[in-house]
Coordinates of C-alpha atoms in Angstrom, one line a residue:
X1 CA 0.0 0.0 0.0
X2 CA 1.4 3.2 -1.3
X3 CA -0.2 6.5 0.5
X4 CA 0.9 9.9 -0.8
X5 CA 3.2 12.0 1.8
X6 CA 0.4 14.9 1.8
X7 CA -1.6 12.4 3.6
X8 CA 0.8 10.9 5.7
X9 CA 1.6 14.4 7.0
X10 CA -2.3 15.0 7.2
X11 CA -2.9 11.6 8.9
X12 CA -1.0 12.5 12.4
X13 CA 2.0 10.1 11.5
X14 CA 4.5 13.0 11.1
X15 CA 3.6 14.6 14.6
X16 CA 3.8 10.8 15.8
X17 CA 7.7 10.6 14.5
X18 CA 8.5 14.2 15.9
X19 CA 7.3 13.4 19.2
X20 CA 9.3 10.2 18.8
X21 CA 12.6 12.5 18.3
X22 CA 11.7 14.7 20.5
X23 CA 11.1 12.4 23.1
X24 CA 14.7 12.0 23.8
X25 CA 16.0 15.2 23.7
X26 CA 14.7 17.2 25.7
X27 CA 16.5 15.2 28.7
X28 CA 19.5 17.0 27.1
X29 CA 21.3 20.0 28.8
X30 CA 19.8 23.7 28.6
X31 CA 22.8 24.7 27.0
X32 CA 21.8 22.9 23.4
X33 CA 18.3 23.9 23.8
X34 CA 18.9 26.0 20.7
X35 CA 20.4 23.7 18.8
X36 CA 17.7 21.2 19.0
X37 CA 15.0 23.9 18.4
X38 CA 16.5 24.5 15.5
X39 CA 16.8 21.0 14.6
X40 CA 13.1 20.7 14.9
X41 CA 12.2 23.2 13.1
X42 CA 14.5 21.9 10.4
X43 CA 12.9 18.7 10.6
X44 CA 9.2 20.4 10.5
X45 CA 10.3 22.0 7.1
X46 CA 12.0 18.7 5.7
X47 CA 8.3 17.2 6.5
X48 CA 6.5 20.0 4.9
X49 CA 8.3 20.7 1.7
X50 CA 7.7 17.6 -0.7
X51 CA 11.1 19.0 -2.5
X52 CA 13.2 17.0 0.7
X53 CA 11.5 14.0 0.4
X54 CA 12.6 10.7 -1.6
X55 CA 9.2 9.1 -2.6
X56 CA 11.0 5.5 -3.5
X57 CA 12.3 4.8 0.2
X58 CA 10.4 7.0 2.0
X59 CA 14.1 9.3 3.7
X60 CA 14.5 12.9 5.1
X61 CA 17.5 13.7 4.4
X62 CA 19.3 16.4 7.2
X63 CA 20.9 19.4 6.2
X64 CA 24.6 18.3 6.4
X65 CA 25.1 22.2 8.8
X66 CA 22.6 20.8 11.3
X67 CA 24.6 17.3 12.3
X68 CA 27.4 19.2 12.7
X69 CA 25.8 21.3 15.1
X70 CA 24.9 18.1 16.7
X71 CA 27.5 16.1 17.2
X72 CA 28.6 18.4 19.9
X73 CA 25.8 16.5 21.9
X74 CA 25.1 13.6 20.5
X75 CA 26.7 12.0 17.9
X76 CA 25.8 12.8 13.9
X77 CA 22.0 11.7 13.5
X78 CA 22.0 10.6 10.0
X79 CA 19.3 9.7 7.4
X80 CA 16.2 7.8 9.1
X81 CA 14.0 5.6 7.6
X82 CA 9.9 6.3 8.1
X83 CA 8.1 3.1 8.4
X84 CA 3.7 4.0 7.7
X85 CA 2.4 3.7 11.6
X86 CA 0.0 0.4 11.6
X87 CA -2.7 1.6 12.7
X88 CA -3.7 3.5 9.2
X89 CA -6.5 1.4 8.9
X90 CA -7.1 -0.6 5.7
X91 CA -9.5 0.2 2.9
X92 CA -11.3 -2.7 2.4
X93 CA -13.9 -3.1 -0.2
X94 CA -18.0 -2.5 0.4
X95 CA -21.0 -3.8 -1.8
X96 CA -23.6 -1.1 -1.6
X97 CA -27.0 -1.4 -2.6
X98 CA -27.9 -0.4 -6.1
X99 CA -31.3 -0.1 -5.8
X100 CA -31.4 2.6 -8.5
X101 CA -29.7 0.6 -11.1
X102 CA -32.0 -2.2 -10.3
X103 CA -34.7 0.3 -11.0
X104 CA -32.9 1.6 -14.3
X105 CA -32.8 -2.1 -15.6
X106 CA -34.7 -4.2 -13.7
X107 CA -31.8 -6.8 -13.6
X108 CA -29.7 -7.6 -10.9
X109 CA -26.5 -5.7 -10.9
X110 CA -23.7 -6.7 -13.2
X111 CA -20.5 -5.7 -11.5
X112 CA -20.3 -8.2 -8.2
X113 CA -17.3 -8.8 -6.8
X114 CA -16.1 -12.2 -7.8
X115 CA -13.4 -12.5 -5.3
X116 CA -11.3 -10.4 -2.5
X117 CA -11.9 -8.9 0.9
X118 CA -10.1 -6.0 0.1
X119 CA -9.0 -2.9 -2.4
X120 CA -5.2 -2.9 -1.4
X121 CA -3.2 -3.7 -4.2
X122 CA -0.9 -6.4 -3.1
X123 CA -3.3 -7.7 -0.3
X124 CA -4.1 -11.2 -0.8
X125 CA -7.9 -12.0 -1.1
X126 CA -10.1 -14.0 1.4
X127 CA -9.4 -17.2 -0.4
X128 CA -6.2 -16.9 -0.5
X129 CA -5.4 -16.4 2.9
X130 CA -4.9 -19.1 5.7
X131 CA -8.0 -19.5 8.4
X132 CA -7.2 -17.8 11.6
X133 CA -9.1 -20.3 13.8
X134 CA -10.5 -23.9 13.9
X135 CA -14.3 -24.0 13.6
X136 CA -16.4 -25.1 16.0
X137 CA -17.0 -28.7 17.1
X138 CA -20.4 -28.9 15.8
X139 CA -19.2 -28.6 12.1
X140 CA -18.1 -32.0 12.2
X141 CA -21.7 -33.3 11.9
X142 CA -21.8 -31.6 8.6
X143 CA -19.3 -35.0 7.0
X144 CA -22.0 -37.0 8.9
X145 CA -25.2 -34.9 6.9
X146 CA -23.1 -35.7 4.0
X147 CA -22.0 -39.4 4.0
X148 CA -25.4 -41.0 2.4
X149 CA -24.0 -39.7 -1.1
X150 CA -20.0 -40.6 -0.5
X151 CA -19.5 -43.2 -2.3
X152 CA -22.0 -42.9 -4.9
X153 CA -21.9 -38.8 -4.7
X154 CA -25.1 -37.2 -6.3
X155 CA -26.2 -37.1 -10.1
X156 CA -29.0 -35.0 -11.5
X157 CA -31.4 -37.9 -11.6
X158 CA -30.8 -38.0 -7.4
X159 CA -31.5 -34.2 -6.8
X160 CA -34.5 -34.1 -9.3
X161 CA -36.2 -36.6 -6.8
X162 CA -35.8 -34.1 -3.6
X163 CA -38.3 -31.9 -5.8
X164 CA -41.1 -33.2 -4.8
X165 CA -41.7 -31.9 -1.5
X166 CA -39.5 -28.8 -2.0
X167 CA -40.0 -25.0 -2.0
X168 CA -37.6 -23.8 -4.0
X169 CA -33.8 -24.6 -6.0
X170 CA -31.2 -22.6 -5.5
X171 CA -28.7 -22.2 -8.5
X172 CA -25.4 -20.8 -7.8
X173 CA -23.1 -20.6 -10.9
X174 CA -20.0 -18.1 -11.1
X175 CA -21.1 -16.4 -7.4
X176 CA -24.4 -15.4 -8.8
X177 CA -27.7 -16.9 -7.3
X178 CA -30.3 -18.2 -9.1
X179 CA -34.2 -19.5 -7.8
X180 CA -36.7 -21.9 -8.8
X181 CA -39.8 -21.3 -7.1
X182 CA -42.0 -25.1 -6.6
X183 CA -44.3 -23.5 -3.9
X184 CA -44.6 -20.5 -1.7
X185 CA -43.2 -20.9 2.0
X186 CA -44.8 -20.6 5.3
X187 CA -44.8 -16.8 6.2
X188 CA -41.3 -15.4 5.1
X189 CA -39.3 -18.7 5.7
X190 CA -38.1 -18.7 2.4
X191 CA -38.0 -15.0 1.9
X192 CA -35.4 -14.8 4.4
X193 CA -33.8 -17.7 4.0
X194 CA -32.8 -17.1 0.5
X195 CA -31.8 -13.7 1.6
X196 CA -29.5 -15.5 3.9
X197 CA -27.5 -17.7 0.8
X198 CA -27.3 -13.8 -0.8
X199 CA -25.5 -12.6 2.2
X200 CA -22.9 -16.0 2.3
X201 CA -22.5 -14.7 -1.1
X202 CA -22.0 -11.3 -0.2
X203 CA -19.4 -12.9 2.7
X204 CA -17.5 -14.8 0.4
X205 CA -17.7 -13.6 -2.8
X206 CA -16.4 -15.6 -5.7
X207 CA -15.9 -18.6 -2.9
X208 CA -18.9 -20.5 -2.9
X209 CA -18.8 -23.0 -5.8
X210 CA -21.2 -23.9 -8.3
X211 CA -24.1 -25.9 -7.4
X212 CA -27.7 -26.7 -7.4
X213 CA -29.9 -27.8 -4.5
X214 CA -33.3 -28.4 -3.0
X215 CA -34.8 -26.5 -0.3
X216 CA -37.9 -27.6 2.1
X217 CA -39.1 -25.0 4.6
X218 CA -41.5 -26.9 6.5
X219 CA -40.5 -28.0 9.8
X220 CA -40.3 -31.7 10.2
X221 CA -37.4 -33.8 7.9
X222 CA -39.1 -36.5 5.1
X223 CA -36.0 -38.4 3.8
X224 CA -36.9 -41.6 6.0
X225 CA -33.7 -43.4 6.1
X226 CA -35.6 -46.5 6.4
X227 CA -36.4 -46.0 2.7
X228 CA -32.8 -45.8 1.1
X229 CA -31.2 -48.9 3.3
X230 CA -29.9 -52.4 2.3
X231 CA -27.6 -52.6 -0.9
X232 CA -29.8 -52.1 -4.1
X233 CA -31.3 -49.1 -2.4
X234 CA -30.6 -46.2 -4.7
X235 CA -29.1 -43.0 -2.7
X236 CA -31.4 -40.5 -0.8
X237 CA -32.6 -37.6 -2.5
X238 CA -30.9 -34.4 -0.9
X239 CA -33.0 -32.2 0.7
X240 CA -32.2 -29.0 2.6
X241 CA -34.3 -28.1 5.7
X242 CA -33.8 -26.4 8.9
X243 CA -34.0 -29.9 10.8
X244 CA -33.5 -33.6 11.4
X245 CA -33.9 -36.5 13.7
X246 CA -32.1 -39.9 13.8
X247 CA -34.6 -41.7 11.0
X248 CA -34.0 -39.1 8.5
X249 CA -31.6 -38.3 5.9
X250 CA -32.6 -34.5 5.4
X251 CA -29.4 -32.2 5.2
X252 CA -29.9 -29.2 8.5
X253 CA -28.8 -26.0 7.1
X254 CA -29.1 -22.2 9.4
X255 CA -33.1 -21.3 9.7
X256 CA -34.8 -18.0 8.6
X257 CA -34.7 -16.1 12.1
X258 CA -31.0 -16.0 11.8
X259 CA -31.8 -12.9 9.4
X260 CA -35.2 -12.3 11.1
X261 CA -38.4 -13.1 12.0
X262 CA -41.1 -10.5 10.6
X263 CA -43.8 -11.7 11.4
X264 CA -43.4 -11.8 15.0
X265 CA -40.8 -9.2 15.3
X266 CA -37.7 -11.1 16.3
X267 CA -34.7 -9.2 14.9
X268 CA -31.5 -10.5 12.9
X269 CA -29.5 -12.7 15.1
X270 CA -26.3 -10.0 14.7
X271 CA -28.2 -7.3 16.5
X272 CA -30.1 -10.0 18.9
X273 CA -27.0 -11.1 20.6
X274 CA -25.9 -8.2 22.0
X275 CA -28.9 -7.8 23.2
X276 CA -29.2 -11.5 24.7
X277 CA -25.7 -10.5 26.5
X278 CA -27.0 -7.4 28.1
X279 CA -30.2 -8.7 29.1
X280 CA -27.9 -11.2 31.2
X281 CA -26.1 -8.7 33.2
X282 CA -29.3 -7.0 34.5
X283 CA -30.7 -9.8 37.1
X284 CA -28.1 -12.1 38.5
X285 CA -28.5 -15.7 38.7
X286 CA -28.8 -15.9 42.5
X287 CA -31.5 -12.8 42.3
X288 CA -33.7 -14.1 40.0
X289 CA -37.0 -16.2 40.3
X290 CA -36.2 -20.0 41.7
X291 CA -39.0 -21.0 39.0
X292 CA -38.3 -23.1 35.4
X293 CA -40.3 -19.9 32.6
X294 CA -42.1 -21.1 29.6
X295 CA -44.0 -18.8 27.1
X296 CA -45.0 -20.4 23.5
X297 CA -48.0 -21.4 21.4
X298 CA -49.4 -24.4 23.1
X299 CA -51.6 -25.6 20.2
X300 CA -48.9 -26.8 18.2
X301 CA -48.3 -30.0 19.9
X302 CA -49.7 -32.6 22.2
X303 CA -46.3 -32.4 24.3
X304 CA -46.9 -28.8 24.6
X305 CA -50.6 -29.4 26.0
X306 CA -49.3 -31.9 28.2
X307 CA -46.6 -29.4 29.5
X308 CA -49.1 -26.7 30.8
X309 CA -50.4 -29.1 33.1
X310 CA -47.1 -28.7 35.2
X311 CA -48.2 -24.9 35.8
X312 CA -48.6 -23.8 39.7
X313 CA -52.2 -24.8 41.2
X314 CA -53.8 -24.3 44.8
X315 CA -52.9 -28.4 45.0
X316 CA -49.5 -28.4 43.6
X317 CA -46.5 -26.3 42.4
X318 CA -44.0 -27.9 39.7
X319 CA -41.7 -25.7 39.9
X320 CA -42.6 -24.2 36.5
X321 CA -44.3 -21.4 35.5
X322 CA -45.9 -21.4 32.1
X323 CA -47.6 -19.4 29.7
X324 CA -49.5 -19.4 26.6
X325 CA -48.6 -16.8 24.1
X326 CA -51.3 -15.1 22.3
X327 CA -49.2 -13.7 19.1
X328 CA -52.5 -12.0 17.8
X329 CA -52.4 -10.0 20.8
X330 CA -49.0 -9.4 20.6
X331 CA -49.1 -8.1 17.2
X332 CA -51.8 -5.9 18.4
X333 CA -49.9 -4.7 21.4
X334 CA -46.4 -4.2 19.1
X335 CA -44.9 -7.7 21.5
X336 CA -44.2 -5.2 23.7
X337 CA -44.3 -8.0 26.4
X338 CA -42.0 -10.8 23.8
X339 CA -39.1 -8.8 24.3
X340 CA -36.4 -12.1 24.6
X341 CA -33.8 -10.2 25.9
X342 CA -36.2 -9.4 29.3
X343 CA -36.7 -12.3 30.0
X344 CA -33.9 -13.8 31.8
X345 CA -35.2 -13.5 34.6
X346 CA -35.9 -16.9 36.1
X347 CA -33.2 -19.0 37.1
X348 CA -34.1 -22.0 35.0
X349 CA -36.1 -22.1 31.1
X350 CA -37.9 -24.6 29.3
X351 CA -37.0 -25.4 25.8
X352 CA -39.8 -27.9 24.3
X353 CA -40.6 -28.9 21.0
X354 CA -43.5 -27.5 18.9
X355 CA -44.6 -29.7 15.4
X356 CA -40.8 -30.1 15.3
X357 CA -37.9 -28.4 16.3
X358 CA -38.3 -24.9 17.3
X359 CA -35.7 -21.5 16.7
X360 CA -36.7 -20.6 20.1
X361 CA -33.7 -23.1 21.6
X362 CA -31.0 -20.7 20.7
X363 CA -32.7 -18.0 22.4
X364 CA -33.3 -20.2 25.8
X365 CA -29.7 -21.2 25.5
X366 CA -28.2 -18.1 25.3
X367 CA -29.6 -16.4 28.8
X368 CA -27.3 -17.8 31.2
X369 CA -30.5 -19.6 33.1
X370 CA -30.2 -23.8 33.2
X371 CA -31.8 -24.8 30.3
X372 CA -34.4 -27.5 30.8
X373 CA -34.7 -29.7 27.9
X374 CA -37.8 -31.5 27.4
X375 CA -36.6 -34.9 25.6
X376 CA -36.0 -34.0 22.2
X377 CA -36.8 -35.6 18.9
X378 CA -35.0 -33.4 16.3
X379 CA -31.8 -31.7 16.1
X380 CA -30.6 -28.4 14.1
X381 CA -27.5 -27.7 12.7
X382 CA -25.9 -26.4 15.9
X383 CA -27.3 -28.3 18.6
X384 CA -25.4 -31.7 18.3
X385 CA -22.5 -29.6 19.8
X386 CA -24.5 -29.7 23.0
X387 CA -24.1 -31.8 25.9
X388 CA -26.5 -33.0 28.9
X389 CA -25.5 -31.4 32.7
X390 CA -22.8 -29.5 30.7
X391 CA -24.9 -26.9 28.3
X392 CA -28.4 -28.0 29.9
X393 CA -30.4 -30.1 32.0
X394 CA -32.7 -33.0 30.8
X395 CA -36.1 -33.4 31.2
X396 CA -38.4 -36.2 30.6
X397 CA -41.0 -36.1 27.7
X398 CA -43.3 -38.8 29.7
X399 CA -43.1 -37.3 33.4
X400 CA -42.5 -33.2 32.7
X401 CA -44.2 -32.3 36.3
X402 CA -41.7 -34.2 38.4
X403 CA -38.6 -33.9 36.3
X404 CA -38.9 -30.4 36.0
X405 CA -39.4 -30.3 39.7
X406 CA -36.5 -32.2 40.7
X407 CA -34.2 -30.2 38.1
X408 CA -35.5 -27.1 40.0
X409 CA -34.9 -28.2 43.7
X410 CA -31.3 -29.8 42.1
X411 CA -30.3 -26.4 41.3
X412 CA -31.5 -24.2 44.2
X413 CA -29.9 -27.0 46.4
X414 CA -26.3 -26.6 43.9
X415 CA -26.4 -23.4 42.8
X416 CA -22.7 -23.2 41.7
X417 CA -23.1 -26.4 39.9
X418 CA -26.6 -24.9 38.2
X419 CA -25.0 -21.5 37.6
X420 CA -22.1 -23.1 35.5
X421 CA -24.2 -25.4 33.5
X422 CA -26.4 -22.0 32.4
X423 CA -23.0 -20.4 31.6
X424 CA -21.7 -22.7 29.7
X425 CA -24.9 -22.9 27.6
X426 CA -25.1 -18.8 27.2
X427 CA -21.2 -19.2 26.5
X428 CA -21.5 -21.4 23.7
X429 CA -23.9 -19.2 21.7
X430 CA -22.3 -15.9 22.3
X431 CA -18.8 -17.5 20.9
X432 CA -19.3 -21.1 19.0
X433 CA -23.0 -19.4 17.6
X434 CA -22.0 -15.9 16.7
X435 CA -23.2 -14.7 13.3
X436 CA -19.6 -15.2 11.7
X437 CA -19.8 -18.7 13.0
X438 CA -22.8 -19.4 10.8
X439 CA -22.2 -18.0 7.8
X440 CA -19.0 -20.3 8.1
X441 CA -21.4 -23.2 8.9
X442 CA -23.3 -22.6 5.6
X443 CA -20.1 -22.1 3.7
X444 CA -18.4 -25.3 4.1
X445 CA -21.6 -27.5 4.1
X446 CA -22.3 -26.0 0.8
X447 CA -18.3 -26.5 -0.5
X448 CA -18.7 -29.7 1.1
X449 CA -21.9 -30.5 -0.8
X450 CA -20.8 -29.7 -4.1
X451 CA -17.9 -31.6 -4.3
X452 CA -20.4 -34.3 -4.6
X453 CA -22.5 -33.2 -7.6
X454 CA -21.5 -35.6 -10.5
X455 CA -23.5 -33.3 -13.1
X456 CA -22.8 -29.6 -14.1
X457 CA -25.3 -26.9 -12.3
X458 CA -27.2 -25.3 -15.0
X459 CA -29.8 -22.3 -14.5
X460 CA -33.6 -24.1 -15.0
X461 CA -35.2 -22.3 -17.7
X462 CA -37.9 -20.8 -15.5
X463 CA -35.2 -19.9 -13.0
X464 CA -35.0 -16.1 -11.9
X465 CA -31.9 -14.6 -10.9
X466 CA -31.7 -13.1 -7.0
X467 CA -29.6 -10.5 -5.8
X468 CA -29.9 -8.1 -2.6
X469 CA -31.0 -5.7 -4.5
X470 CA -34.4 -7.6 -6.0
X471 CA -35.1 -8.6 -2.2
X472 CA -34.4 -6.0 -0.5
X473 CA -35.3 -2.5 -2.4
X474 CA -38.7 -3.7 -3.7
X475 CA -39.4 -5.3 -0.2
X476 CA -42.3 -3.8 1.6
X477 CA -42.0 -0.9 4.2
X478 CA -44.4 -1.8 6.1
X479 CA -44.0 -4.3 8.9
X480 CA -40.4 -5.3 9.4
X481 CA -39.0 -7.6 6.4
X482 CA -37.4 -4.3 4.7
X483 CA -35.8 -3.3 7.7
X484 CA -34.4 -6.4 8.9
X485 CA -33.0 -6.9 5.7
X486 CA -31.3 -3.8 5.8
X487 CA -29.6 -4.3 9.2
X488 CA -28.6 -8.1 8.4
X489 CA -27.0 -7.1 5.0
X490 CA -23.4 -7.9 4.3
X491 CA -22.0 -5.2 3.8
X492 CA -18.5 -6.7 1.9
X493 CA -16.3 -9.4 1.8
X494 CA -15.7 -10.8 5.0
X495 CA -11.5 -10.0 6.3
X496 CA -10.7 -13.1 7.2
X497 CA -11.0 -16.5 5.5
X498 CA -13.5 -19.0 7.0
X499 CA -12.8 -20.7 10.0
X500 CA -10.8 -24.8 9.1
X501 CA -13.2 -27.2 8.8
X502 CA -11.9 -29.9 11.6
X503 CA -12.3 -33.4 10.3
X504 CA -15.3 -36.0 10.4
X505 CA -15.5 -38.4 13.2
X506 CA -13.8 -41.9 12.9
X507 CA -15.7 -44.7 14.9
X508 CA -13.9 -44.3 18.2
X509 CA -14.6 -40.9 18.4
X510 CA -18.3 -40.8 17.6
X511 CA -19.0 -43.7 20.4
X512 CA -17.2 -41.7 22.4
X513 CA -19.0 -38.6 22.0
X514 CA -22.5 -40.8 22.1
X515 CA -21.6 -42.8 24.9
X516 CA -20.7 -39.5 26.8
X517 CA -24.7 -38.4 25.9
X518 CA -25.7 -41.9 27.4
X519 CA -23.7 -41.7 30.6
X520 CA -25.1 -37.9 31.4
X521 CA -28.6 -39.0 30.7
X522 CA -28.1 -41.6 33.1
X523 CA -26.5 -39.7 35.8
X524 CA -29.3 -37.7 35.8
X525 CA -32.0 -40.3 35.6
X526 CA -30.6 -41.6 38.7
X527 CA -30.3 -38.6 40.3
X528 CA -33.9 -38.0 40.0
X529 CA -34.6 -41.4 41.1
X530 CA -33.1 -41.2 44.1
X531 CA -34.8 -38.0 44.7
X532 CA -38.6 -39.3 44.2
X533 CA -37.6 -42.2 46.1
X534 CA -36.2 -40.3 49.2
X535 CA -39.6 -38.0 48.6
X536 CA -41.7 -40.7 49.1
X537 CA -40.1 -42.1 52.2
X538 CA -41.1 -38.9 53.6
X539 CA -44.6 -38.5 53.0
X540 CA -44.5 -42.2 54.8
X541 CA -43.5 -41.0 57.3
X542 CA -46.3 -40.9 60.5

């Protein structure tokens, strides 16, 4: 990087290299006070008049009078070398939105970026340079997502068949995106969802190699494993969803409300976590209610039902305190009262399923109070990383009352052990789940996945091409979808490479990691156990 000496001056570096020089000498005796007054304002004018300066190597040169005067005190000071202070910060290249070129042509903009995280000539691009950290343990499931189509890695005729229950194909050729439309999705699911692949795009321009997939926004997975086993069984279609569970082959990928959730006003998960962080630090742990908090949609599943049974009564108290949401109301009232980031204020929450998996898990995770996990069925991309007693407490799916009850008086009776389990959990989202984390997710599972495509993507003929600027500039302004598409945008090339994908697990290390699960599972079951029993010896008792 070359920057010209008018701006260096203008920058502050020069007053940086005379207080370096001058630093030293005025510990020198009063009687060469002139002299070195006069040898700074020598050196002022060598700065200011460009005619002193050598623009190939960057010397002053001293007038040969003023190192004689000098050396009376201090030895000649010759010719010094100026090294550009590092911290001139960086240029580094922006994407705006061309909404009014959009307008002009009603095409996408022509001039992406294909490549590069910044303008410095001479700076090496984001592909080129080496990753500064090791990702996350959880990317290792993504080999596991992957391994149906190893050996036989996946043909046209293989992805066509995922069609059938899918919203949408997504085309990437030459970093440009490219859509398929099959069916509308729920809400905005796949509004904002394909907004996300445009911003991994944005991330990572030029890096995310060509491929076609197929994309299903509904909640629970279809690929039945069961369907695809035994050796004539032709390979699993691959289909992209926001969940699995152990009987299906469906590939997990980031959800929607990572960029935002309009309808119910749940902002991008860059500005949430902040938010999540600070709501922590305004109730501590030990102040906060001794009660396990749940507010969702009961209606959406029997479990759910069954769970607000466990709510405090005249006859009995859980532990739990539960309540259904009314989102019609909220809408009404502007969810004034769904603010997430107030409502950490209960030492233990409930995370429970809903028709499937639910986005609310990272938000229960991530506010430092033991999270209670009803038994779960389904799995995201992130939550394999999670361990039992560790990042939360289990629950049981067939006896929520008493379990959540004992998990309750377990923790008020070890509240050091309960406080680390819910900082751990809050731990791992802030760092392992932070925004950069998932855009790195989504990056290698999609490099990963198209190494596997034994065809070349093509763009279907009724394919439309997608850009930021189609999304976002003609979005609507009413509501929220405009706005949180304006504060998720990308808004250039990320600065550092993604983080290095670690490697997939070998046998030994995947029984150890499940037989870790069992053993937790267990220690709790007999924990609680041993509780009920001890409970019942009690109310024995004459």
């Amino acid at each position: 990087m070359q920057l010209s000496w008018q701006r260096w001056i203008g920058s502050g570096a020069s007053r940086q290299l005379v207080e370096n020089i001058s630093r030293p000498l005025m510990k020198l005796p009063s009687r060469s006070s002139a002299v070195v007054f006069s040898l700074l304002l020598l050196l002022g004018g060598a700065l200011i008049s460009t005619r002193l300066l050598d623009s190939n190597n960057y010397l002053i040169h001293f007038p040969h009078s003023s190192s004689q005067a000098f050396s009376s005190s201090a030895k000649t000071l010759t010719a010094s070398k100026i090294t550009l202070p590092d911290d001139i910060p960086k240029k580094h290249l922006e994407i705006p939105l061309n909404c009014t070129a959009l307008n002009h042509t009603g095409t996408c903009p022509v001039d992406y970026p294909t490549g590069g995280a910044t303008e410095e000539p001479g700076q090496p691009s984001t592909s080129d340079r080496p990753p500064s950290k090791t990702c996350p343990e959880f990317f290792r499931w993504i080999h596991e997502d992957l391994r149906p189509w190893a050996r036989t890695g996946i043909t046209r005729e293989t992805l066509e068949r995922a069609k059938t229950t899918a919203n949408f194909r997504l085309v990437v050729i030459k970093g440009r995106a490219y859509v398929e439309t099959f069916e509308k999705g729920f809400q905005t699911r796949d509004t904002f969802t394909l907004w996300g692949f445009l911003q991994l795009l944005r991330r990572y321009p030029g890096q995310v190699p060509d491929l076609e997939l197929m994309f299903d926004c509904v909640d629970w997975p279809v690929i039945k494993s069961a369907d695809f086993s035994g050796p004539d069984a032709p390979p699993p279609p691959p289909l992209f969803r926001y969940c699995g569970d152990n009987q299906t082959l469906d590939i997990v990928f980031p959800d929607w409300s990572f960029w935002g959730w309009a309808e119910i006003d749940i902002k991008p998960w860059q500005m949430l976590l902040p938010e999540l962080k600070e709501g922590n630090t305004r109730t501590k742990w030990e102040n906060r209610q001794p009660y396990a908090y749940w507010k969702g949609n009961p209606d959406v599943a029997e479990t759910r039902l069954d769970l607000m049974k466990c709510n405090v009564s005249e006859k009995q108290d859980w532990n739990a305190r539960v309540y259904r949401q009314d989102w019609f109301k909220e809408s009404q009232q502007g969810y004034k009262q769904s603010s997430l980031a107030s409502q950490c204020i209960h030492r233990y929450k409930i995370y429970i399923e809903g028709s499937a998996w639910s986005v609310s898990q990272k938000y229960i995770l991530a506010c430092d109070s033991v999270t209670l996990i009803v038994n779960p069925h389904y799995y995201d991309f992130f939550t394999r990383g999670l361990m039992p007693v560790r990042h939360f407490w289990p629950v049981k799916e067939n006896d929520k009352c008493r379990s959540i009850k004992f998990a309750v008086d377990w923790g008020n009776s070890h509240k050091r052990k309960a406080q680390a389990i819910g900082r751990a959990a809050s731990n791992f989202i802030q760092n392992d789940l932070k925004m950069e984390n998932v855009y790195d997710y989504m990056f290698h599972l999609l490099n990963e996945y198209a190494k596997l495509l034994k065809f070349k993507p093509e763009v279907p003929r009724n394919a439309t091409e997608l850009c930021s600027e189609a999304m976002a500039c003609s979005a609507d302004d009413q509501g929220f979808q405009k706005q949180f598409m304006m504060d998720s945008l990308v808004k250039g090339p990320a600065e550092t490479a993604p983080c290095a994908m670690p490697p997939p697990y070998d046998p030994s290390s995947m029984y150890a990691v499940v037989k870790k699960r069992e053993n937790s599972m267990k220690i709790v079951d007999l924990l609680e156990r041993r509780y009920w029993e001890k409970q019942g010896r009690r109310q024995q008792k004459p």
